[in-house]
Coordinates of C-alpha atoms and ligand atoms in Angstrom, one line a residue:
X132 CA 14.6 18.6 -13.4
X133 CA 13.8 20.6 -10.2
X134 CA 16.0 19.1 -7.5
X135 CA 14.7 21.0 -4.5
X136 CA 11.6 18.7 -5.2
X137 CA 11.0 15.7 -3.5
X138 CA 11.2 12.0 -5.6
X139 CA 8.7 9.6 -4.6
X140 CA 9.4 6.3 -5.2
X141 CA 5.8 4.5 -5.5
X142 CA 4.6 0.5 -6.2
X143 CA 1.8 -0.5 -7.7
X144 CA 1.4 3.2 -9.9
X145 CA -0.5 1.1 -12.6
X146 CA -3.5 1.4 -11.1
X147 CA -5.9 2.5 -8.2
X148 CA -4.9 4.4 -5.3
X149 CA -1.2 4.1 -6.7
X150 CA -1.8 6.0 -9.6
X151 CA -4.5 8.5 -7.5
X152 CA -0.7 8.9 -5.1
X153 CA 1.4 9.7 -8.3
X154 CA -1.1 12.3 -10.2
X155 CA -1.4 13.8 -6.9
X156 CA 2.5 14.4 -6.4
X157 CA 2.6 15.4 -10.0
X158 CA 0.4 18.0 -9.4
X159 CA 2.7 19.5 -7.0
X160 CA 6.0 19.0 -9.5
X161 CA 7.5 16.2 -7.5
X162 CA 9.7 13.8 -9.3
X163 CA 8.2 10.7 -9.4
X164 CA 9.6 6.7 -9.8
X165 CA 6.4 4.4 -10.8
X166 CA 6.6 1.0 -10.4
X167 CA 4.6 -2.7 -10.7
X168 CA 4.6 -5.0 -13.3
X169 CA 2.2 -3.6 -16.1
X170 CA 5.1 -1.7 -18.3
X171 CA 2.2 -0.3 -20.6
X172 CA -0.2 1.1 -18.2
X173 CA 2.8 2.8 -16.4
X174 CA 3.4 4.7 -19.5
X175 CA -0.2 6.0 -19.0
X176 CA 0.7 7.1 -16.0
X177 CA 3.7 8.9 -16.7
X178 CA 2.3 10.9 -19.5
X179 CA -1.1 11.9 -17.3
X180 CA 1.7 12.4 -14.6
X181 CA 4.1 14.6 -16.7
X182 CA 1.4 16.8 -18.4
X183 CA 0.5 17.9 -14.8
X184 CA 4.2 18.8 -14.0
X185 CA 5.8 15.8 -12.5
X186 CA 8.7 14.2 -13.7
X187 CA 8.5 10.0 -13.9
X188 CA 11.0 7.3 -13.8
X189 CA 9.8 3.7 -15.3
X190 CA 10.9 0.9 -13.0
X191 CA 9.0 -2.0 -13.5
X192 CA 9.4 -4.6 -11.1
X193 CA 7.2 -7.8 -10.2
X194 CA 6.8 -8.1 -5.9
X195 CA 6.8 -12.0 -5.8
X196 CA 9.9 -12.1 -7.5
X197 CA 12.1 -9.5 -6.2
X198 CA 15.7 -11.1 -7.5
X199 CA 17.9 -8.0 -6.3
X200 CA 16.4 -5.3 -4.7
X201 CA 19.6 -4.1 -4.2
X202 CA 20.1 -3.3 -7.8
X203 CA 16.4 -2.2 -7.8
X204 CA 16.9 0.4 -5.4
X205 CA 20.6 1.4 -7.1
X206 CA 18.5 2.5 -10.1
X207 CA 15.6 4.1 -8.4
X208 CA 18.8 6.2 -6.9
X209 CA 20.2 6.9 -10.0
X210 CA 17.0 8.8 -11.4
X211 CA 17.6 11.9 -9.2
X212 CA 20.1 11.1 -6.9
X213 CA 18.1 10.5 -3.4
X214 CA 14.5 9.2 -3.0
X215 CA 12.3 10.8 -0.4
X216 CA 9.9 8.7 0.1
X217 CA 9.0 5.0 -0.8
X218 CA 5.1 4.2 -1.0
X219 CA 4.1 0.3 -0.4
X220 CA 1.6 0.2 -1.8
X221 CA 1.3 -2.8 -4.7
X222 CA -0.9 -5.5 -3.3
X223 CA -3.2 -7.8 -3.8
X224 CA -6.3 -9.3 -2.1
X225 CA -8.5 -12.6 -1.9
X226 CA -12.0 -13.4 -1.8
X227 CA -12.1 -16.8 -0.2
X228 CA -12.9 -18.7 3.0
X229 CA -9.6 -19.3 4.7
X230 CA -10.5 -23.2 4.4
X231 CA -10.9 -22.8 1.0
X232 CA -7.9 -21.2 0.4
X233 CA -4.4 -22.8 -0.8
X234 CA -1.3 -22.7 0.4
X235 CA 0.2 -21.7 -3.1
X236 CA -2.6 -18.3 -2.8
X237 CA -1.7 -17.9 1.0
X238 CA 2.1 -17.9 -0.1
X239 CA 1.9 -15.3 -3.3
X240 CA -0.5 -13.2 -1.2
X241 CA 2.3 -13.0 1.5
X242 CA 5.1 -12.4 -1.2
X243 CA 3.5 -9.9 -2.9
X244 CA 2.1 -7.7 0.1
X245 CA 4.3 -8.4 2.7
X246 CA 8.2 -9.8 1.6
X247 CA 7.9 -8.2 -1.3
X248 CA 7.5 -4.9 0.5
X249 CA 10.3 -5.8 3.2
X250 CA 12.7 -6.8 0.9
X251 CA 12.6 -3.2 -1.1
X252 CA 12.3 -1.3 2.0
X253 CA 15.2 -3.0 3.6
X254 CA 17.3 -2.8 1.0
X255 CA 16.6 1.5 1.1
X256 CA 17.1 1.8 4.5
X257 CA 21.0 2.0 4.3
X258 CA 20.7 4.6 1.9
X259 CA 17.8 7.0 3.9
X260 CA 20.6 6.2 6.8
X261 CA 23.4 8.0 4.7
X262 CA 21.5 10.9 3.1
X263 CA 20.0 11.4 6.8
X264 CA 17.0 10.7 6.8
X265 CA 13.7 9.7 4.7
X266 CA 10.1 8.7 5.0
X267 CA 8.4 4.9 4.3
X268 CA 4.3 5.4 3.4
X269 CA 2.9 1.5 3.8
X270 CA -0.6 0.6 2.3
X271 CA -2.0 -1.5 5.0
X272 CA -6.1 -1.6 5.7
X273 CA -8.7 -1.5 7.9
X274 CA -8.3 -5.7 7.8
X275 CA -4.4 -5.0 8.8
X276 CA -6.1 -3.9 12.7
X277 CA -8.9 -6.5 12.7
X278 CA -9.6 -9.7 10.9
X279 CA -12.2 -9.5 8.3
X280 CA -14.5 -12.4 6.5
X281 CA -12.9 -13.8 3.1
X282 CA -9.9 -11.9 3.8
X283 CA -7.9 -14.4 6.2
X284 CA -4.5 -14.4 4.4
X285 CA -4.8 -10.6 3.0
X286 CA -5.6 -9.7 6.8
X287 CA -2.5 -11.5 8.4
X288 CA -0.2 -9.7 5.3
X289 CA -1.7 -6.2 6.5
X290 CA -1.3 -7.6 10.2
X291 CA 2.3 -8.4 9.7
X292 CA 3.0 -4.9 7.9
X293 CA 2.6 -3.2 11.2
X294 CA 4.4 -5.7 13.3
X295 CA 7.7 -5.1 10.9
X296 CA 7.0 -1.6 10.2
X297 CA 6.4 -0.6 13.3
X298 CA 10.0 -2.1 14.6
X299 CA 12.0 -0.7 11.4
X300 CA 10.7 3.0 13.0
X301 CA 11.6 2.5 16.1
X302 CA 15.2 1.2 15.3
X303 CA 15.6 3.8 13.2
X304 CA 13.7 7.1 14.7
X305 CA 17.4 8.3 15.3
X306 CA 18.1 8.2 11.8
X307 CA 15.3 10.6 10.9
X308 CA 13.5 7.8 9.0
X309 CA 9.9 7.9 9.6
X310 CA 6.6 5.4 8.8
X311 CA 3.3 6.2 8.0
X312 CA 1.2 2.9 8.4
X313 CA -1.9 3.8 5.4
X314 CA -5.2 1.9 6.8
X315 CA -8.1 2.7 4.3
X316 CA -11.3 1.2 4.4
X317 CA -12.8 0.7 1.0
X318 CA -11.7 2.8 -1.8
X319 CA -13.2 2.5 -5.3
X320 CA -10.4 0.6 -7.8
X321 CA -10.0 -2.5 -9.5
X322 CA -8.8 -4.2 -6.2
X323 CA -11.7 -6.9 -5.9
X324 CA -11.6 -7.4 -9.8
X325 CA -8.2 -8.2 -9.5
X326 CA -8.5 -10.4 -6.3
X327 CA -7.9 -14.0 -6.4
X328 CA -9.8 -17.1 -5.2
X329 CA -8.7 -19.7 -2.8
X330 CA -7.6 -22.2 -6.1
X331 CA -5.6 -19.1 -7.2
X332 CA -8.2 -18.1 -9.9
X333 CA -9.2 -14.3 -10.4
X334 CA -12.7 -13.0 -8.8
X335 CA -13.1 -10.7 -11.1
X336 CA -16.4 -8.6 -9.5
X337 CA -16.1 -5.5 -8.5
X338 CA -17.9 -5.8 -5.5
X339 CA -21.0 -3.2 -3.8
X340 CA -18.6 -2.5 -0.8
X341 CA -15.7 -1.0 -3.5
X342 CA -18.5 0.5 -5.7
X343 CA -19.7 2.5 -2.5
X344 CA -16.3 3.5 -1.5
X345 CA -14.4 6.6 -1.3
X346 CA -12.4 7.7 -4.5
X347 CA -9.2 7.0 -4.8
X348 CA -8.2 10.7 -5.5
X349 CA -9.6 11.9 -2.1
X350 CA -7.6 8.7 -0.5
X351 CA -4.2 9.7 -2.3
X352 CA -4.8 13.5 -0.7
X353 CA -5.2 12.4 2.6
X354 CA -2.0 9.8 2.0
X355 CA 0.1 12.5 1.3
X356 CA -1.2 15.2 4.0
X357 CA -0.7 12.2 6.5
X358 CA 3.0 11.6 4.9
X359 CA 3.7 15.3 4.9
X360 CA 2.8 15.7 8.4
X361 CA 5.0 12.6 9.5
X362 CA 2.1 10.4 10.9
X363 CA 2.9 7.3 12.4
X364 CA -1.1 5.9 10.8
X365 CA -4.1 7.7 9.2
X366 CA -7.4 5.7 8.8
X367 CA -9.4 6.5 5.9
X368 CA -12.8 5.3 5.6
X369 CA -16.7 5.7 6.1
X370 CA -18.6 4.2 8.6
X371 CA -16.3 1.1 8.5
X372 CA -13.8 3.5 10.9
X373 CA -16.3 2.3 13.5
X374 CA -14.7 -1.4 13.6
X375 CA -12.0 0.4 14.4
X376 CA -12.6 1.8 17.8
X377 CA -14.9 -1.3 18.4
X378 CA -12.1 -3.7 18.2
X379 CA -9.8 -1.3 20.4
X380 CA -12.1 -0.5 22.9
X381 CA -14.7 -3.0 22.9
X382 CA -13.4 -6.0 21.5
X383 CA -16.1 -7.9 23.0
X384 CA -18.9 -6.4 21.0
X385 CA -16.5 -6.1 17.9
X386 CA -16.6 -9.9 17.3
X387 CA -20.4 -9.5 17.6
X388 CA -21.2 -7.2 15.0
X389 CA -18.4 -8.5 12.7
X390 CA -19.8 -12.0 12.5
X391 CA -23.1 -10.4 10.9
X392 CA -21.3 -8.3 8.1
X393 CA -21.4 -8.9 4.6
X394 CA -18.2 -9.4 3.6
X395 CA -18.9 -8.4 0.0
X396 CA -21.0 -5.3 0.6
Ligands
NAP203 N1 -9.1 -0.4 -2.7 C1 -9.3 -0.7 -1.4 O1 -10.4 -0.7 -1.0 C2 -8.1 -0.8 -0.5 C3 -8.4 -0.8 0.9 C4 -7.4 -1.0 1.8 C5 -6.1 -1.1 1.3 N2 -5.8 -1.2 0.0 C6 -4.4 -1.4 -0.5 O2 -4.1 -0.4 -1.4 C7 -3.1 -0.9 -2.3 C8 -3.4 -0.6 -3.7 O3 -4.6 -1.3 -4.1 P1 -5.7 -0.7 -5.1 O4 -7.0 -0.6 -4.4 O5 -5.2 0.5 -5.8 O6 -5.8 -1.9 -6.1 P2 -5.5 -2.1 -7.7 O7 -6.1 -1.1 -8.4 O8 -5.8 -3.5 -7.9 O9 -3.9 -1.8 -7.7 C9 -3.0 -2.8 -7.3 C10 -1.6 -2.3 -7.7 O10 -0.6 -3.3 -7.3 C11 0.2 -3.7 -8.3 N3 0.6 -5.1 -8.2 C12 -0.2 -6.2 -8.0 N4 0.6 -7.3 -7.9 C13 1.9 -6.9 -8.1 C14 3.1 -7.5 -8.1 N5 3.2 -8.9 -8.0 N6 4.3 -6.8 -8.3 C15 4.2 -5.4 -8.5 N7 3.0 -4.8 -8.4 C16 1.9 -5.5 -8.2 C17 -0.7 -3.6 -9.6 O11 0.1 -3.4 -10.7 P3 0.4 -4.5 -11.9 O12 -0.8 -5.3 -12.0 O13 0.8 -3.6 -13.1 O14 1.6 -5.2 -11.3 C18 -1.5 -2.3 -9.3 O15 -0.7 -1.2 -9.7 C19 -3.0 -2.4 -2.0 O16 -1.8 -2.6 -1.1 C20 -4.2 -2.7 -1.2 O17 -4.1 -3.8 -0.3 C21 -6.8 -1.0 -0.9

């Protein structure tokens, strides 16, 4: 193993723009730690991973039900002795009206993409501190900077990504430890067959906005140029990246055009 390389500790690299993130470090030789919940289809990974010259770790975990991160991040460490950098990026979304949704779905969506996320990253922090430095990459979205139709609880988890991330950087700028907030638009993966309705059941439609969105590959690229080069956020999208300066600049005609989307397409 090739220690002058970087390890890259990285959630949710079953699937999607997880696994696009860990082929794409591969390529480059960079040890790799893969983690979610699916034990077999991180195997895949790792084998398409090591056949392009990285080096993976299997570490599954489940983000609603982190017991003891502590011992999570203990064994991450043991793999190659430090971790670079820790990609957030397991998550989950919703497709339902935020009257329609649950409080058992508004509760997992929160564990899985927000506490879930806090309580790994927290626990690593200590350790960046000691080795003297190291980087966080956080997959929020375009719905973690404005609020988006059938997305009310997925939105606030995105929302409160930047609020805590944002405030673990600035404590810890003198520690050399650095976050890059991720906001994509849509990207083509399973993400809206995976999402869940307001009674907790699975959509299961891949929907004509995720079918029409970028490629996951191209995403993970400009995730890791944006990481290499110590960003503090990279937006990655279409023409959704409009919304974007809409609801900075002219909030007012934001809200107008946002009532008329689609939220499906
Ligand atoms: N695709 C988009 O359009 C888009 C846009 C903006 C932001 N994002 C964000 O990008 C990230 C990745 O999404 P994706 O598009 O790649 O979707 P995806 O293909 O559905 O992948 C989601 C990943 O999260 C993992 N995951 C889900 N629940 C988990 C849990 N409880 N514990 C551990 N891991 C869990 C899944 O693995 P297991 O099922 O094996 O656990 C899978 O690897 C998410 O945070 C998402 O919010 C996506």
């Amino acid at each position: 193993m090739d220690l002058s390389k970087k390890t890259i500790w990285i959630t949710g690299a079953s699937s999607g723009i997880g696994e696009a993130v860990a082929m794409q470090y591969a390529t480059l030789g960079h040890n790799l730690i893969l983690s979610a919940r699916r034990q077999t289809e991180l195997e895949r990974v790792a084998n398409a991973c090591n056949a392009l010259g990285g080096k993976c770790y299997i570490l599954t975990l489940d983000l609603a039900d982190l017991k003891n991160p502590e011992t999570l991040v203990q064994e991450a460490l043991a793999f190659t002795g430090k971790i670079d950098v820790l990609v957030n990026n397991g998550g989950i979304t919703q497709r339902s009206l935020a009257a329609d949704t649950s409080t058992e779905v508004v509760r997992k969506i929160m564990e899985v993409n927000f506490f879930g996320q806090v309580a790994l990253s927290s626990a690593l922090v200590p350790h960046y501190i000691k080795a003297g430095g190291g980087q966080f990459a956080v997959l929020s979205s375009l719905t973690g900077i404005f609020g988006f139709g059938l997305r009310s609880t997925y939105s606030a988890s995105k929302h409160a990504l930047h609020g805590y991330f944002e405030s673990l950087a600035i404590e810890n700028y003198k520690h050399n430890i650095h976050v890059t907030m991720v906001c994509p638009g849509r990207i083509l993966t399973n993400i809206s067959i995976n999402a869940i309705n307001g009674d907790g059941s699975n959509y299961g439609k891949l929907d004509e906005g995720q079918k029409n969105g970028i490629d996951a590959i191209t995403c993970a690229k400009k995730i890791i140029s944006a990481v290499d080069r110590k960003k503090r956020e990279v937006l990655i999208g279409k023409m959704d990246l409009v919304m974007v300066y809409l609801k900075r600049f002219l909030p007012y005609l934001f809200f107008k055009v946002v009532v008329k989307l689609d939220p499906t397409k």
